[in-house]
């Protein structure tokens, strides 16, 4: 049974691990939260040692056919857009390799005209010699459409449900294929069937009550661990950040709430990777890392061409699916609009230095295809 069917039948399933997880999310005293933090840190060291995987997002395109009220790339936002050529993607990628990255996440809005399956495969093939680990965060596809991407060299697929609250989801996604709640919910399972060895899920906190959201996220994780056990799983905890459209969070999700959630996830899912992005401030990220985080981004840009300026000459607006040229003023340098503002602006080297000061070991590379070929 797919997770969409399971979730529709019982959106608040009281299975063992989910029941325990929900209990850990109940309001806690300072002493109780401290005990959770100590247990979470102990389990993190037991299963992951003192390592911290580093990755960088590389945005390919900010074109999108969906209307999502909270997203800077939403079709109805009159932003500056661009889709990088494969050569421009390589330019951005080489900049990231010079900074040390060997783990990359290719990100794009959902627009079949600009971001086709063949375009994505070409990007992956071009970057395969540079990056042992390539993951994708793109519009959901059918399993047969994922197969060529795996064959090209992509090993990971990341998809956030955004919110597991069906009513909120329907109201927030008013146009485009992303309107289909169940289609998105089953995306990770289709990706696993295609052969992706890493799966990433998450919710965008601030769209629905956080405890409700987190419990559904835990239910989803438990389902994937049971049914997609050949793939490793990571869980991301993005929190709404300022973006084009000026959408404001509808529900509170405080730093203390995030701390409690990270601890609960680590205690209930001790072997699952937890991801924290540059959406959070340096001080908060540094304080949360020992409690259960195993993977972080650094030096991130959330717009196509953000690292090197690649593609700036092709920046345009999009109206009814057609690119409309934008004339720059004299001396003006047009850049594509970012998906959201980041909070941690430290360089990758600064982040790596801080990790070492904290007694953690930055890991730039943790996988090579040769390992799989040797195993075969």
Short mmCIF file of C-alpha atoms in Angstrom, two decimals:
data_model
loop_
_atom_site.label_atom_id
_atom_site.label_comp_id
_atom_site.label_asym_id
_atom_site.label_seq_id
_atom_site.Cartn_x
_atom_site.Cartn_y
_atom_site.Cartn_z
CA UNK A 1 0.00 0.00 0.00
CA UNK A 2 1.37 3.43 -0.95
CA UNK A 3 1.73 6.03 1.75
CA UNK A 4 -1.01 8.21 0.22
CA UNK A 5 -3.52 5.37 0.72
CA UNK A 6 -2.24 4.64 4.22
CA UNK A 7 -2.33 8.32 5.19
CA UNK A 8 -5.82 8.82 3.77
CA UNK A 9 -7.11 5.80 5.68
CA UNK A 10 -5.47 6.79 8.96
CA UNK A 11 -3.83 10.23 9.01
CA UNK A 12 -3.01 9.83 12.71
CA UNK A 13 -1.79 6.26 12.81
CA UNK A 14 -0.87 5.25 16.37
CA UNK A 15 1.91 2.82 15.50
CA UNK A 16 4.68 2.17 18.02
CA UNK A 17 7.37 4.57 16.84
CA UNK A 18 4.88 7.29 15.85
CA UNK A 19 3.13 7.03 19.23
CA UNK A 20 6.44 7.43 21.04
CA UNK A 21 7.37 10.30 18.75
CA UNK A 22 4.09 12.13 19.45
CA UNK A 23 4.71 11.70 23.19
CA UNK A 24 8.15 13.31 22.84
CA UNK A 25 6.54 16.29 21.09
CA UNK A 26 4.22 17.05 24.01
CA UNK A 27 5.13 20.22 25.96
CA UNK A 28 8.26 19.59 28.04
CA UNK A 29 9.87 21.33 30.98
CA UNK A 30 13.41 22.64 30.65
CA UNK A 31 14.72 19.62 32.56
CA UNK A 32 12.82 17.19 30.33
CA UNK A 33 14.06 18.87 27.16
CA UNK A 34 17.63 18.76 28.46
CA UNK A 35 17.28 15.01 29.05
CA UNK A 36 16.01 14.59 25.49
CA UNK A 37 18.94 16.62 24.17
CA UNK A 38 21.48 14.47 26.01
CA UNK A 39 19.90 11.26 24.68
CA UNK A 40 19.75 12.65 21.14
CA UNK A 41 23.40 13.63 21.27
CA UNK A 42 24.38 10.20 22.59
CA UNK A 43 22.52 8.43 19.78
CA UNK A 44 24.01 10.73 17.14
CA UNK A 45 27.53 9.90 18.29
CA UNK A 46 26.68 6.19 18.47
CA UNK A 47 25.39 5.96 14.89
CA UNK A 48 27.20 8.80 13.09
CA UNK A 49 30.29 9.49 15.17
CA UNK A 50 31.47 13.09 14.93
CA UNK A 51 31.05 13.43 11.17
CA UNK A 52 29.05 16.15 9.43
CA UNK A 53 28.28 15.82 5.71
CA UNK A 54 28.48 19.05 3.70
CA UNK A 55 26.55 19.76 0.51
CA UNK A 56 25.66 22.69 -1.72
CA UNK A 57 22.45 23.41 -3.64
CA UNK A 58 22.93 24.34 -7.29
CA UNK A 59 19.85 25.99 -8.78
CA UNK A 60 19.32 25.18 -12.45
CA UNK A 61 16.13 27.15 -13.09
CA UNK A 62 13.57 29.28 -11.27
CA UNK A 63 10.88 28.76 -13.91
CA UNK A 64 7.71 27.17 -12.52
CA UNK A 65 4.17 26.35 -13.68
CA UNK A 66 2.79 26.05 -10.15
CA UNK A 67 1.15 28.72 -8.04
CA UNK A 68 2.25 28.21 -4.44
CA UNK A 69 1.44 31.09 -2.13
CA UNK A 70 4.58 30.74 -0.01
CA UNK A 71 7.22 30.21 -2.75
CA UNK A 72 9.36 32.89 -4.35
CA UNK A 73 9.32 30.96 -7.65
CA UNK A 74 5.50 30.84 -7.82
CA UNK A 75 4.20 31.36 -11.36
CA UNK A 76 2.26 34.48 -10.37
CA UNK A 77 5.28 36.30 -8.94
CA UNK A 78 6.69 38.81 -11.49
CA UNK A 79 10.29 37.82 -10.78
CA UNK A 80 13.42 37.68 -12.93
CA UNK A 81 13.88 34.14 -14.20
CA UNK A 82 16.48 32.10 -16.03
CA UNK A 83 17.29 28.49 -16.86
CA UNK A 84 21.01 27.77 -17.06
CA UNK A 85 22.47 25.96 -20.04
CA UNK A 86 24.38 22.77 -19.31
CA UNK A 87 27.64 24.66 -19.86
CA UNK A 88 26.56 27.33 -17.37
CA UNK A 89 25.63 24.61 -14.87
CA UNK A 90 29.16 23.25 -15.24
CA UNK A 91 30.56 26.73 -14.56
CA UNK A 92 28.59 26.96 -11.32
CA UNK A 93 29.56 23.40 -10.39
CA UNK A 94 33.29 23.95 -10.91
CA UNK A 95 33.11 26.91 -8.56
CA UNK A 96 31.63 24.62 -5.91
CA UNK A 97 34.31 21.98 -6.41
CA UNK A 98 36.94 24.68 -5.84
CA UNK A 99 35.30 25.32 -2.49
CA UNK A 100 35.62 21.65 -1.59
CA UNK A 101 32.14 20.28 -2.32
CA UNK A 102 31.75 16.77 -3.69
CA UNK A 103 28.09 16.41 -2.72
CA UNK A 104 25.64 18.52 -4.71
CA UNK A 105 21.86 19.03 -4.83
CA UNK A 106 20.46 20.14 -8.21
CA UNK A 107 17.34 22.26 -7.67
CA UNK A 108 14.80 23.51 -10.21
CA UNK A 109 11.26 24.78 -10.37
CA UNK A 110 8.66 22.59 -12.07
CA UNK A 111 8.33 23.63 -15.71
CA UNK A 112 8.46 20.87 -18.38
CA UNK A 113 9.17 23.39 -21.15
CA UNK A 114 12.35 24.70 -19.51
CA UNK A 115 13.30 21.79 -17.22
CA UNK A 116 12.73 18.57 -19.15
CA UNK A 117 13.85 15.10 -18.19
CA UNK A 118 16.47 15.10 -20.93
CA UNK A 119 17.82 18.46 -19.73
CA UNK A 120 18.17 17.11 -16.20
CA UNK A 121 19.90 13.96 -17.47
CA UNK A 122 22.33 16.09 -19.49
CA UNK A 123 23.12 18.16 -16.39
CA UNK A 124 23.75 15.05 -14.29
CA UNK A 125 25.98 13.50 -16.96
CA UNK A 126 28.02 16.70 -17.23
CA UNK A 127 28.56 16.88 -13.47
CA UNK A 128 29.15 13.19 -12.84
CA UNK A 129 32.97 13.47 -13.28
CA UNK A 130 33.02 16.29 -10.71
CA UNK A 131 30.68 15.00 -8.01
CA UNK A 132 30.50 11.45 -6.61
CA UNK A 133 27.15 12.32 -5.02
CA UNK A 134 24.44 14.09 -7.04
CA UNK A 135 20.89 14.52 -5.75
CA UNK A 136 17.85 16.15 -7.35
CA UNK A 137 15.11 18.39 -5.98
CA UNK A 138 12.80 18.84 -8.97
CA UNK A 139 9.17 18.36 -9.92
CA UNK A 140 7.78 14.86 -9.16
CA UNK A 141 7.88 12.32 -11.97
CA UNK A 142 6.71 8.81 -12.79
CA UNK A 143 9.10 5.96 -12.00
CA UNK A 144 10.05 5.34 -15.69
CA UNK A 145 10.99 9.03 -16.00
CA UNK A 146 13.35 8.73 -13.02
CA UNK A 147 15.19 5.71 -14.43
CA UNK A 148 17.27 7.68 -17.00
CA UNK A 149 18.29 10.13 -14.27
CA UNK A 150 19.56 7.30 -12.09
CA UNK A 151 21.37 5.84 -15.12
CA UNK A 152 22.95 9.24 -15.79
CA UNK A 153 24.45 9.25 -12.29
CA UNK A 154 21.94 10.80 -9.89
CA UNK A 155 21.82 8.89 -6.61
CA UNK A 156 19.46 10.98 -4.46
CA UNK A 157 15.94 12.41 -4.74
CA UNK A 158 14.62 15.06 -2.37
CA UNK A 159 10.95 16.02 -2.22
CA UNK A 160 9.22 18.00 0.51
CA UNK A 161 5.50 17.51 0.99
CA UNK A 162 5.47 21.16 2.20
CA UNK A 163 2.48 20.44 4.45
CA UNK A 164 0.76 17.17 5.35
CA UNK A 165 -2.47 19.02 6.17
CA UNK A 166 -4.73 18.34 3.17
CA UNK A 167 -6.93 21.39 3.67
CA UNK A 168 -3.99 23.75 4.01
CA UNK A 169 -2.25 22.09 1.04
CA UNK A 170 -5.28 22.61 -1.22
CA UNK A 171 -5.56 26.27 -0.25
CA UNK A 172 -1.83 26.99 -0.66
CA UNK A 173 -1.44 25.30 -4.07
CA UNK A 174 -4.01 26.84 -6.39
CA UNK A 175 -2.66 25.92 -9.84
CA UNK A 176 -0.30 23.52 -11.55
CA UNK A 177 0.51 19.82 -11.12
CA UNK A 178 1.60 20.43 -7.53
CA UNK A 179 -2.09 20.73 -6.62
CA UNK A 180 -2.23 16.92 -6.49
CA UNK A 181 -1.52 16.11 -2.83
CA UNK A 182 -1.32 12.32 -3.28
CA UNK A 183 0.90 12.53 -6.38
CA UNK A 184 3.48 14.43 -4.40
CA UNK A 185 3.08 12.27 -1.30
CA UNK A 186 4.00 9.09 -3.21
CA UNK A 187 6.95 10.67 -5.04
CA UNK A 188 9.64 9.18 -2.78
CA UNK A 189 8.29 5.67 -3.31
CA UNK A 190 8.33 6.09 -7.09
CA UNK A 191 11.92 7.34 -6.82
CA UNK A 192 12.94 4.33 -4.75
CA UNK A 193 11.41 2.01 -7.34
CA UNK A 194 13.57 3.74 -9.99
CA UNK A 195 16.75 2.96 -8.07
CA UNK A 196 17.65 6.12 -6.15
CA UNK A 197 19.85 5.06 -3.23
CA UNK A 198 19.09 8.14 -1.13
CA UNK A 199 15.65 9.62 -0.40
CA UNK A 200 14.98 12.93 1.31
CA UNK A 201 11.67 14.14 2.74
CA UNK A 202 10.55 17.09 4.85
CA UNK A 203 7.85 19.60 5.68
CA UNK A 204 7.98 23.39 5.41
CA UNK A 205 7.33 24.48 8.96
CA UNK A 206 5.05 27.47 9.41
CA UNK A 207 2.23 26.33 7.09
CA UNK A 208 0.37 24.21 9.67
CA UNK A 209 0.59 23.50 13.43
CA UNK A 210 4.09 22.13 13.95
CA UNK A 211 3.26 19.14 16.14
CA UNK A 212 0.63 17.95 13.68
CA UNK A 213 3.06 18.46 10.81
CA UNK A 214 5.92 16.68 12.57
CA UNK A 215 3.82 13.67 13.53
CA UNK A 216 2.70 13.19 9.91
CA UNK A 217 6.33 13.56 8.80
CA UNK A 218 7.33 10.82 11.27
CA UNK A 219 4.55 8.60 9.94
CA UNK A 220 5.85 9.12 6.41
CA UNK A 221 9.40 8.32 7.51
CA UNK A 222 8.30 5.13 9.23
CA UNK A 223 6.49 4.03 6.07
CA UNK A 224 9.52 4.65 3.85
CA UNK A 225 11.89 2.86 6.24
CA UNK A 226 9.62 -0.18 6.07
CA UNK A 227 8.81 -0.22 2.35
CA UNK A 228 11.84 1.47 0.73
CA UNK A 229 14.51 -0.10 2.90
CA UNK A 230 17.03 -0.39 0.06
CA UNK A 231 17.38 3.42 0.08
CA UNK A 232 18.81 5.50 2.92
CA UNK A 233 16.57 8.26 4.28
CA UNK A 234 17.16 11.86 5.33
CA UNK A 235 14.68 14.27 6.90
CA UNK A 236 14.93 18.04 6.40
CA UNK A 237 13.40 20.66 8.67
CA UNK A 238 13.08 23.84 6.57
CA UNK A 239 11.40 26.82 8.17
CA UNK A 240 9.70 29.57 6.14
CA UNK A 241 12.03 32.40 5.14
CA UNK A 242 11.33 35.78 3.47
CA UNK A 243 10.80 35.47 -0.30
CA UNK A 244 9.15 37.15 -3.28
CA UNK A 245 5.42 37.33 -2.64
CA UNK A 246 6.03 38.26 1.02
CA UNK A 247 4.14 35.29 2.42
CA UNK A 248 4.12 35.24 6.23
CA UNK A 249 4.21 32.06 8.36
CA UNK A 250 0.74 31.08 9.53
CA UNK A 251 1.85 29.15 12.60
CA UNK A 252 4.64 29.63 15.10
CA UNK A 253 7.65 27.30 15.10
CA UNK A 254 10.15 28.64 17.61
CA UNK A 255 13.80 27.77 18.06
CA UNK A 256 12.82 25.76 21.15
CA UNK A 257 10.22 23.88 19.10
CA UNK A 258 12.86 23.05 16.48
CA UNK A 259 15.23 21.84 19.18
CA UNK A 260 12.57 19.54 20.60
CA UNK A 261 11.69 18.23 17.13
CA UNK A 262 15.31 17.43 16.26
CA UNK A 263 15.76 15.57 19.55
CA UNK A 264 12.52 13.61 19.07
CA UNK A 265 13.47 12.60 15.53
CA UNK A 266 16.91 11.44 16.60
CA UNK A 267 15.54 9.42 19.53
CA UNK A 268 12.85 7.71 17.46
CA UNK A 269 14.82 7.38 14.21
CA UNK A 270 18.43 6.93 15.39
CA UNK A 271 19.86 5.92 12.00
CA UNK A 272 18.08 8.51 9.82
CA UNK A 273 20.06 11.51 8.57
CA UNK A 274 18.80 14.95 9.68
CA UNK A 275 19.46 17.95 7.43
CA UNK A 276 19.72 21.61 8.46
CA UNK A 277 20.08 24.28 5.77
CA UNK A 278 21.27 27.87 5.65
CA UNK A 279 17.69 29.00 6.30
CA UNK A 280 18.73 29.15 9.96
CA UNK A 281 21.08 31.64 11.59
CA UNK A 282 24.72 30.76 12.33
CA UNK A 283 24.18 30.82 16.11
CA UNK A 284 21.15 28.53 15.97
CA UNK A 285 22.77 26.13 13.51
CA UNK A 286 25.86 25.83 15.67
CA UNK A 287 23.77 25.10 18.76
CA UNK A 288 21.64 22.45 17.02
CA UNK A 289 24.41 20.52 15.24
CA UNK A 290 25.44 18.32 18.20
CA UNK A 291 21.85 17.29 18.95
CA UNK A 292 21.20 15.16 15.90
CA UNK A 293 22.06 16.98 12.68
CA UNK A 294 24.17 14.92 10.27
CA UNK A 295 24.15 16.98 7.08
CA UNK A 296 24.28 20.73 6.39
CA UNK A 297 24.56 23.09 3.46
CA UNK A 298 27.06 25.95 3.44
CA UNK A 299 27.69 29.10 1.40
CA UNK A 300 24.37 28.57 -0.37
CA UNK A 301 22.71 30.59 -3.12
CA UNK A 302 19.05 29.97 -3.97
CA UNK A 303 18.98 31.50 -7.44
CA UNK A 304 20.25 30.13 -10.76
CA UNK A 305 23.71 31.54 -11.46
CA UNK A 306 24.10 32.68 -7.87
CA UNK A 307 27.67 31.46 -7.43
CA UNK A 308 29.31 32.84 -10.57
CA UNK A 309 26.75 35.05 -12.31
CA UNK A 310 26.33 32.44 -15.07
CA UNK A 311 23.25 33.05 -17.22
CA UNK A 312 22.82 36.73 -16.27
CA UNK A 313 22.63 37.75 -19.93
CA UNK A 314 19.50 35.61 -20.39
CA UNK A 315 17.51 36.84 -17.38
CA UNK A 316 13.90 37.56 -18.31
CA UNK A 317 10.34 37.53 -17.07
CA UNK A 318 7.94 34.77 -18.06
CA UNK A 319 4.39 35.49 -19.21
CA UNK A 320 2.02 32.72 -20.31
CA UNK A 321 4.93 30.32 -20.71
CA UNK A 322 6.98 32.66 -22.90
CA UNK A 323 10.19 34.46 -22.01
CA UNK A 324 9.84 38.25 -22.12
CA UNK A 325 13.14 40.17 -22.37
CA UNK A 326 14.03 42.61 -19.60
CA UNK A 327 16.10 45.64 -20.55
CA UNK A 328 18.70 46.53 -17.95
CA UNK A 329 19.45 50.14 -17.14
CA UNK A 330 22.89 51.49 -17.92
CA UNK A 331 25.35 49.91 -15.51
CA UNK A 332 22.69 47.57 -14.09
CA UNK A 333 23.57 43.88 -13.73
CA UNK A 334 20.45 41.73 -13.83
CA UNK A 335 20.36 38.59 -11.69
CA UNK A 336 17.71 35.93 -11.34
CA UNK A 337 15.44 36.15 -8.28
CA UNK A 338 16.27 33.87 -5.36
CA UNK A 339 13.78 31.34 -4.01
CA UNK A 340 14.21 32.64 -0.46
CA UNK A 341 16.69 34.62 1.63
CA UNK A 342 19.25 32.58 3.52
CA UNK A 343 20.19 33.39 7.13
CA UNK A 344 23.63 31.77 7.43
CA UNK A 345 25.90 33.62 5.01
CA UNK A 346 29.19 32.09 6.20
CA UNK A 347 31.47 30.69 3.52
CA UNK A 348 32.00 26.92 3.26
CA UNK A 349 35.51 27.28 4.70
CA UNK A 350 34.17 29.27 7.67
CA UNK A 351 31.54 26.62 8.35
CA UNK A 352 34.13 23.83 8.09
CA UNK A 353 36.43 25.71 10.49
CA UNK A 354 33.58 26.11 12.99
CA UNK A 355 32.78 22.41 12.78
CA UNK A 356 36.38 21.52 13.64
CA UNK A 357 36.33 23.96 16.56
CA UNK A 358 33.25 22.11 17.83
CA UNK A 359 35.03 18.77 17.59
CA UNK A 360 33.13 17.69 14.49
CA UNK A 361 34.68 16.41 11.25
CA UNK A 362 33.50 17.99 7.97
CA UNK A 363 32.87 15.31 5.34
CA UNK A 364 32.93 16.59 1.77
CA UNK A 365 32.77 13.17 0.11
CA UNK A 366 31.21 9.99 1.49
CA UNK A 367 30.38 8.00 -1.63
CA UNK A 368 31.89 6.89 -4.92
CA UNK A 369 30.20 4.88 -7.66
CA UNK A 370 33.29 2.67 -7.79
CA UNK A 371 32.22 1.21 -4.43
CA UNK A 372 28.97 -0.07 -5.95
CA UNK A 373 30.75 -1.36 -9.05
CA UNK A 374 33.26 -3.23 -6.88
CA UNK A 375 30.42 -4.77 -4.87
CA UNK A 376 28.83 -6.07 -8.06
#
